[in-house]
Coordinates of N, CA and C in Angstrom, one line a residue:
M1 N -25.3 -14.0 48.5 CA -26.5 -13.8 47.9 C -27.5 -15.1 48.0
K2 N -27.1 -16.0 48.8 CA -27.8 -17.3 48.9 C -29.3 -17.0 49.4
I3 N -29.5 -15.9 50.1 CA -30.8 -15.5 50.6 C -31.8 -15.3 49.4
F4 N -31.3 -14.9 48.2 CA -32.2 -14.7 47.1 C -32.5 -16.0 46.4
N5 N -31.9 -17.1 46.8 CA -32.3 -18.5 46.2 C -33.3 -19.2 47.1
V6 N -33.8 -18.7 48.1 CA -34.8 -19.4 49.0 C -36.0 -19.8 48.2
K7 N -36.6 -21.0 48.5 CA -37.8 -21.4 47.8 C -39.0 -21.4 48.7
S8 N -38.9 -21.1 50.0 CA -40.1 -21.0 50.8 C -39.8 -20.1 52.0
V9 N -40.8 -19.8 52.7 CA -40.7 -18.9 53.9 C -39.9 -19.7 55.0
D10 N -40.2 -21.0 55.1 CA -39.5 -21.8 56.1 C -38.0 -21.8 55.9
E11 N -37.6 -21.9 54.6 CA -36.1 -21.8 54.3 C -35.6 -20.4 54.6
L12 N -36.4 -19.4 54.3 CA -35.9 -18.0 54.7 C -35.7 -17.9 56.1
K13 N -36.6 -18.5 57.0 CA -36.4 -18.4 58.4 C -35.0 -19.0 58.9
T14 N -34.5 -19.9 58.1 CA -33.2 -20.4 58.6 C -32.0 -19.5 58.6
F15 N -32.2 -18.3 58.0 CA -31.2 -17.3 57.9 C -31.1 -16.4 59.2
G16 N -32.1 -16.6 60.1 CA -32.1 -15.8 61.4 C -33.5 -15.2 61.6
N17 N -33.6 -14.3 62.6 CA -34.8 -13.7 62.9 C -35.2 -12.7 61.8
I18 N -36.5 -12.3 61.7 CA -36.9 -11.4 60.6 C -36.2 -10.2 60.5
I19 N -35.8 -9.6 61.6 CA -35.1 -8.3 61.6 C -33.7 -8.4 61.0
D20 N -33.1 -9.5 61.4 CA -31.7 -9.7 60.8 C -31.7 -10.1 59.4
V21 N -32.7 -10.9 59.0 CA -32.8 -11.3 57.6 C -33.2 -10.1 56.7
R22 N -34.0 -9.2 57.2 CA -34.4 -8.0 56.4 C -33.1 -7.1 56.4
K23 N -32.3 -7.0 57.4 CA -31.0 -6.3 57.4 C -30.1 -6.9 56.3
Q24 N -30.0 -8.2 56.3 CA -29.1 -8.8 55.3 C -29.5 -8.5 53.8
V25 N -30.8 -8.6 53.6 CA -31.3 -8.2 52.3 C -31.0 -6.7 52.0
N26 N -31.2 -5.9 52.9 CA -31.0 -4.5 52.7 C -29.6 -4.2 52.5
N27 N -28.7 -4.9 53.2 CA -27.2 -4.7 52.9 C -26.8 -5.1 51.6
I28 N -27.4 -6.2 51.0 CA -27.1 -6.6 49.7 C -27.6 -5.5 48.6
L29 N -28.7 -4.9 49.0 CA -29.4 -4.0 48.0 C -28.6 -2.6 48.0
G30 N -28.0 -2.3 49.1 CA -27.3 -1.0 49.2 C -28.1 0.1 49.8
D31 N -27.7 1.3 49.6 CA -28.3 2.5 50.2 C -29.5 3.0 49.5
N32 N -29.7 2.7 48.2 CA -30.8 3.4 47.5 C -32.1 2.6 47.5
I33 N -32.1 1.3 47.8 CA -33.3 0.5 47.8 C -33.4 -0.1 49.2
K34 N -34.6 -0.1 49.8 CA -34.8 -0.6 51.2 C -36.0 -1.5 51.1
V35 N -36.0 -2.6 51.8 CA -37.1 -3.6 52.0 C -37.7 -3.3 53.4
K36 N -38.9 -2.9 53.4 CA -39.6 -2.7 54.7 C -40.8 -3.6 54.8
T37 N -40.7 -4.7 55.6 CA -41.7 -5.7 55.7 C -41.9 -6.0 57.2
R38 N -43.1 -6.5 57.5 CA -43.4 -6.8 58.9 C -43.7 -8.3 59.1
S39 N -43.9 -9.0 58.0 CA -44.1 -10.5 58.1 C -43.1 -11.3 57.3
W40 N -42.9 -12.5 57.6 CA -42.1 -13.4 56.9 C -42.6 -13.6 55.4
E41 N -44.0 -13.7 55.3 CA -44.6 -13.9 54.0 C -44.3 -12.7 53.0
D42 N -44.4 -11.4 53.7 CA -44.1 -10.2 52.9 C -42.6 -10.1 52.5
L43 N -41.7 -10.5 53.4 CA -40.3 -10.5 53.2 C -40.0 -11.5 52.0
F44 N -40.6 -12.7 52.1 CA -40.4 -13.7 51.0 C -40.8 -13.1 49.7
S45 N -42.0 -12.6 49.7 CA -42.5 -12.0 48.5 C -41.7 -11.0 48.0
S46 N -41.1 -10.1 48.8 CA -40.2 -9.0 48.3 C -39.0 -9.7 47.7
I47 N -38.4 -10.7 48.3 CA -37.2 -11.3 47.9 C -37.5 -11.9 46.5
Q48 N -38.7 -12.6 46.3 CA -39.0 -13.2 45.1 C -39.1 -12.1 43.9
S49 N -39.8 -11.1 44.3 CA -39.9 -9.9 43.3 C -38.6 -9.4 42.9
L50 N -37.7 -9.2 43.9 CA -36.4 -8.7 43.6 C -35.6 -9.7 42.7
K51 N -35.8 -10.9 43.0 CA -35.1 -12.0 42.2 C -35.6 -12.0 40.7
N52 N -36.9 -11.9 40.6 CA -37.4 -11.8 39.3 C -36.9 -10.6 38.5
L53 N -36.8 -9.5 39.2 CA -36.2 -8.3 38.6 C -34.7 -8.5 38.2
F54 N -34.0 -9.1 39.1 CA -32.6 -9.4 38.7 C -32.4 -10.4 37.6
N55 N -33.3 -11.3 37.6 CA -33.3 -12.3 36.4 C -33.8 -11.7 35.2
S56 N -34.6 -10.8 35.2 CA -35.1 -10.2 33.9 C -34.1 -9.3 33.3
I57 N -33.2 -8.7 34.3 CA -32.1 -8.0 33.8 C -31.0 -8.8 33.2
S58 N -30.6 -10.0 34.0 CA -29.5 -10.8 33.6 C -30.0 -11.9 32.6
G59 N -31.3 -12.2 32.6 CA -31.7 -13.2 31.6 C -32.0 -14.6 32.0
N60 N -31.2 -15.2 32.8 CA -31.2 -16.7 33.0 C -32.5 -17.4 33.5
E61 N -32.9 -17.4 34.7 CA -34.0 -18.2 35.2 C -35.3 -17.8 34.7
L62 N -35.5 -16.5 34.6 CA -36.8 -16.0 34.1 C -37.1 -16.5 32.7
K63 N -36.1 -16.6 31.9 CA -36.3 -17.2 30.6 C -36.8 -18.6 30.6
D64 N -36.2 -19.4 31.5 CA -36.6 -20.8 31.6 C -38.0 -20.9 32.0
S65 N -38.5 -20.2 32.9 CA -39.9 -20.3 33.3 C -40.8 -19.7 32.2
F66 N -40.4 -18.7 31.5 CA -41.2 -18.2 30.4 C -41.4 -19.3 29.3
Y67 N -40.4 -19.9 28.9 CA -40.5 -21.0 27.9 C -41.2 -22.2 28.4
D68 N -41.1 -22.5 29.7 CA -41.9 -23.6 30.2 C -43.4 -23.2 30.1
D69 N -43.8 -22.0 30.5 CA -45.2 -21.6 30.4 C -45.7 -21.6 29.0
L70 N -44.9 -21.4 28.0 CA -45.3 -21.4 26.6 C -45.5 -22.9 26.2
Y71 N -44.6 -23.8 26.7 CA -44.6 -25.2 26.2 C -45.6 -26.0 26.8
F72 N -45.9 -25.9 28.1 CA -46.9 -26.8 28.8 C -48.2 -26.1 28.8
K73 N -49.3 -27.0 28.7 CA -50.7 -26.5 28.8 C -51.0 -25.9 30.2
G74 N -50.4 -26.5 31.3 CA -50.6 -26.1 32.6 C -49.5 -26.7 33.5
N75 N -49.7 -26.4 34.8 CA -48.8 -26.9 35.8 C -48.9 -28.5 35.9
A76 N -50.0 -29.1 35.8 CA -50.1 -30.5 35.9 C -49.2 -31.2 34.8
E77 N -49.3 -30.7 33.6 CA -48.5 -31.3 32.5 C -47.0 -31.1 32.8
K78 N -46.7 -29.9 33.2 CA -45.3 -29.6 33.5 C -44.7 -30.5 34.6
Y79 N -45.4 -30.6 35.7 CA -45.0 -31.5 36.8 C -44.9 -33.0 36.3
I80 N -45.8 -33.4 35.6 CA -45.8 -34.8 35.2 C -44.6 -35.0 34.2
Y81 N -44.4 -34.1 33.4 CA -43.2 -34.3 32.5 C -41.9 -34.3 33.3
I82 N -41.8 -33.4 34.2 CA -40.6 -33.3 35.0 C -40.4 -34.6 35.8
L83 N -41.4 -35.1 36.5 CA -41.4 -36.3 37.3 C -41.1 -37.5 36.5
L84 N -41.6 -37.6 35.3 CA -41.5 -38.9 34.5 C -40.5 -38.9 33.5
E85 N -40.0 -37.7 33.1 CA -39.0 -37.7 32.0 C -37.6 -37.1 32.3
M86 N -37.6 -36.5 33.5 CA -36.3 -35.9 33.9 C -35.8 -36.7 35.2
D87 N -34.5 -36.6 35.4 CA -33.9 -37.1 36.6 C -32.8 -36.3 37.1
G88 N -32.2 -36.8 38.2 CA -31.0 -36.1 38.7 C -31.2 -34.7 39.1
K89 N -30.1 -33.9 39.1 CA -30.1 -32.5 39.5 C -31.0 -31.6 38.7
Q90 N -31.2 -32.0 37.4 CA -32.1 -31.2 36.6 C -33.5 -31.3 37.1
R91 N -33.9 -32.5 37.4 CA -35.3 -32.6 38.0 C -35.5 -31.9 39.3
L92 N -34.5 -32.1 40.2 CA -34.6 -31.5 41.5 C -34.6 -29.9 41.3
K93 N -33.9 -29.4 40.4 CA -33.9 -27.9 40.2 C -35.2 -27.5 39.7
K94 N -35.8 -28.2 38.7 CA -37.1 -27.8 38.2 C -38.2 -27.9 39.2
L95 N -38.1 -28.8 40.1 CA -39.1 -29.0 41.2 C -38.8 -28.2 42.4
G96 N -37.8 -27.4 42.3 CA -37.5 -26.6 43.5 C -37.0 -27.3 44.7
V97 N -36.4 -28.4 44.6 CA -35.9 -29.2 45.7 C -34.5 -28.8 46.1
N98 N -34.2 -28.6 47.4 CA -32.9 -28.3 47.8 C -32.6 -29.1 49.1
R99 N -31.5 -28.7 49.8 CA -31.1 -29.4 51.0 C -32.1 -29.4 52.1
I100 N -32.8 -28.3 52.2 CA -33.7 -28.1 53.4 C -34.9 -29.2 53.2
H101 N -35.2 -29.6 52.1 CA -36.3 -30.6 51.9 C -35.9 -31.9 52.5
Y102 N -34.5 -32.2 52.6 CA -34.1 -33.4 53.2 C -33.9 -33.3 54.7
S103 N -33.8 -32.2 55.2 CA -33.6 -32.0 56.6 C -34.8 -31.5 57.4
K104 N -35.8 -31.0 56.8 CA -37.0 -30.6 57.5 C -38.2 -31.1 56.9
K105 N -38.8 -32.1 57.6 CA -40.0 -32.8 57.2 C -41.1 -31.9 56.8
Q106 N -41.3 -30.9 57.6 CA -42.4 -29.9 57.4 C -42.3 -29.2 56.0
V107 N -41.1 -28.9 55.6 CA -40.8 -28.3 54.3 C -41.1 -29.2 53.2
S108 N -40.6 -30.5 53.3 CA -40.9 -31.6 52.3 C -42.3 -31.9 52.3
D109 N -43.0 -32.0 53.4 CA -44.5 -32.2 53.4 C -45.2 -31.2 52.6
K110 N -44.9 -29.9 52.8 CA -45.6 -28.8 52.1 C -45.3 -28.8 50.6
W111 N -44.0 -29.1 50.3 CA -43.6 -29.3 48.9 C -44.4 -30.4 48.2
R112 N -44.5 -31.5 48.8 CA -45.2 -32.7 48.2 C -46.7 -32.4 48.0
N113 N -47.3 -31.8 49.1 CA -48.7 -31.5 49.1 C -49.1 -30.5 48.1
E114 N -48.2 -29.5 47.8 CA -48.5 -28.5 46.8 C -48.5 -29.2 45.4
I115 N -47.6 -30.1 45.1 CA -47.6 -30.7 43.8 C -48.7 -31.8 43.7
L116 N -49.0 -32.4 44.8 CA -50.1 -33.4 44.8 C -51.5 -32.7 44.5
K117 N -51.7 -31.5 44.9 CA -52.9 -30.8 44.7 C -53.1 -30.6 43.1
V118 N -52.0 -30.7 42.4 CA -52.1 -30.4 41.0 C -52.2 -31.6 40.2
I119 N -51.4 -32.7 40.6 CA -51.3 -33.9 39.8 C -52.0 -35.2 40.3
H120 N -52.6 -35.1 41.4 CA -53.2 -36.3 41.9 C -54.4 -36.8 41.0
P121 N -54.4 -38.1 40.7 CA -55.4 -38.6 39.8 C -56.8 -38.3 40.1
D122 N -57.2 -37.9 41.3 CA -58.5 -37.5 41.7 C -58.9 -36.1 41.1
V123 N -57.8 -35.3 40.9 CA -58.1 -33.9 40.4 C -57.5 -33.7 39.0
C124 N -56.6 -34.6 38.5 CA -56.0 -34.4 37.2 C -56.3 -35.5 36.3
M125 N -56.8 -35.3 35.1 CA -57.3 -36.3 34.2 C -56.2 -36.8 33.2
H126 N -54.9 -36.4 33.5 CA -53.8 -36.7 32.6 C -53.7 -38.2 32.7
P127 N -53.4 -38.9 31.6 CA -53.3 -40.4 31.7 C -52.0 -40.9 32.5
Q128 N -51.1 -40.0 32.7 CA -49.9 -40.4 33.4 C -49.9 -39.8 34.9
A129 N -51.0 -39.3 35.3 CA -51.1 -38.7 36.6 C -50.8 -39.7 37.8
G130 N -51.2 -40.9 37.6 CA -51.0 -41.9 38.6 C -49.5 -42.3 38.7
K131 N -48.9 -42.4 37.6 CA -47.4 -42.7 37.6 C -46.6 -41.5 38.2
A132 N -47.0 -40.3 37.9 CA -46.3 -39.1 38.3 C -46.5 -39.0 39.9
T133 N -47.7 -39.3 40.3 CA -47.9 -39.3 41.8 C -47.1 -40.3 42.5
A134 N -47.0 -41.5 41.9 CA -46.1 -42.6 42.5 C -44.6 -42.2 42.6
E135 N -44.2 -41.5 41.5 CA -42.8 -41.0 41.4 C -42.6 -39.9 42.5
L136 N -43.5 -39.0 42.6 CA -43.5 -38.0 43.6 C -43.4 -38.6 45.0
N137 N -44.2 -39.6 45.3 CA -44.1 -40.3 46.6 C -42.8 -40.9 46.9
E138 N -42.2 -41.5 45.8 CA -40.9 -42.1 46.0 C -39.8 -41.0 46.3
M139 N -39.9 -39.9 45.6 CA -38.9 -38.8 45.9 C -39.2 -38.3 47.4
Y140 N -40.4 -38.2 47.8 CA -40.7 -37.8 49.2 C -40.2 -38.8 50.2
K141 N -40.4 -40.0 49.9 CA -39.8 -41.0 50.9 C -38.3 -40.9 51.1
E142 N -37.6 -40.6 50.0 CA -36.2 -40.4 50.1 C -35.9 -39.2 50.9
M143 N -36.7 -38.1 50.8 CA -36.4 -36.9 51.6 C -36.6 -37.1 53.1
I144 N -37.6 -37.9 53.5 CA -37.9 -38.0 54.9 C -37.3 -39.2 55.6
K145 N -36.4 -39.8 54.9 CA -35.6 -40.9 55.6 C -34.9 -40.5 56.8

């Protein structure tokens, strides 16, 4: 079920070609549910929707994101808090970082740029935006070594 833990389309592509990956997903789902997609983006979206459904039934990850959304004003505040107040595995998990970020520069670039769009001091007025950006850049440097 590792395929349901992917964080990006690029990570999904590491499981094989689109036909084989779709077959893997359908094998996991069984005979009654079938995923029929033609693009990587649609397949990734379907996997994320299924994952949300599984989590809503079992409880775990969906609850975490629900409480995060209630606690933080927006994504900028959430990212800044995670970058400046958390560390270790907990921070990596909250930021969606996994092994592929350390092995594929393209994935780590996309990850960093998505967060920068939200917390960069030019777009975010939070007083800690500069510090959070510096911390993000430090994490990124470790990834691309």
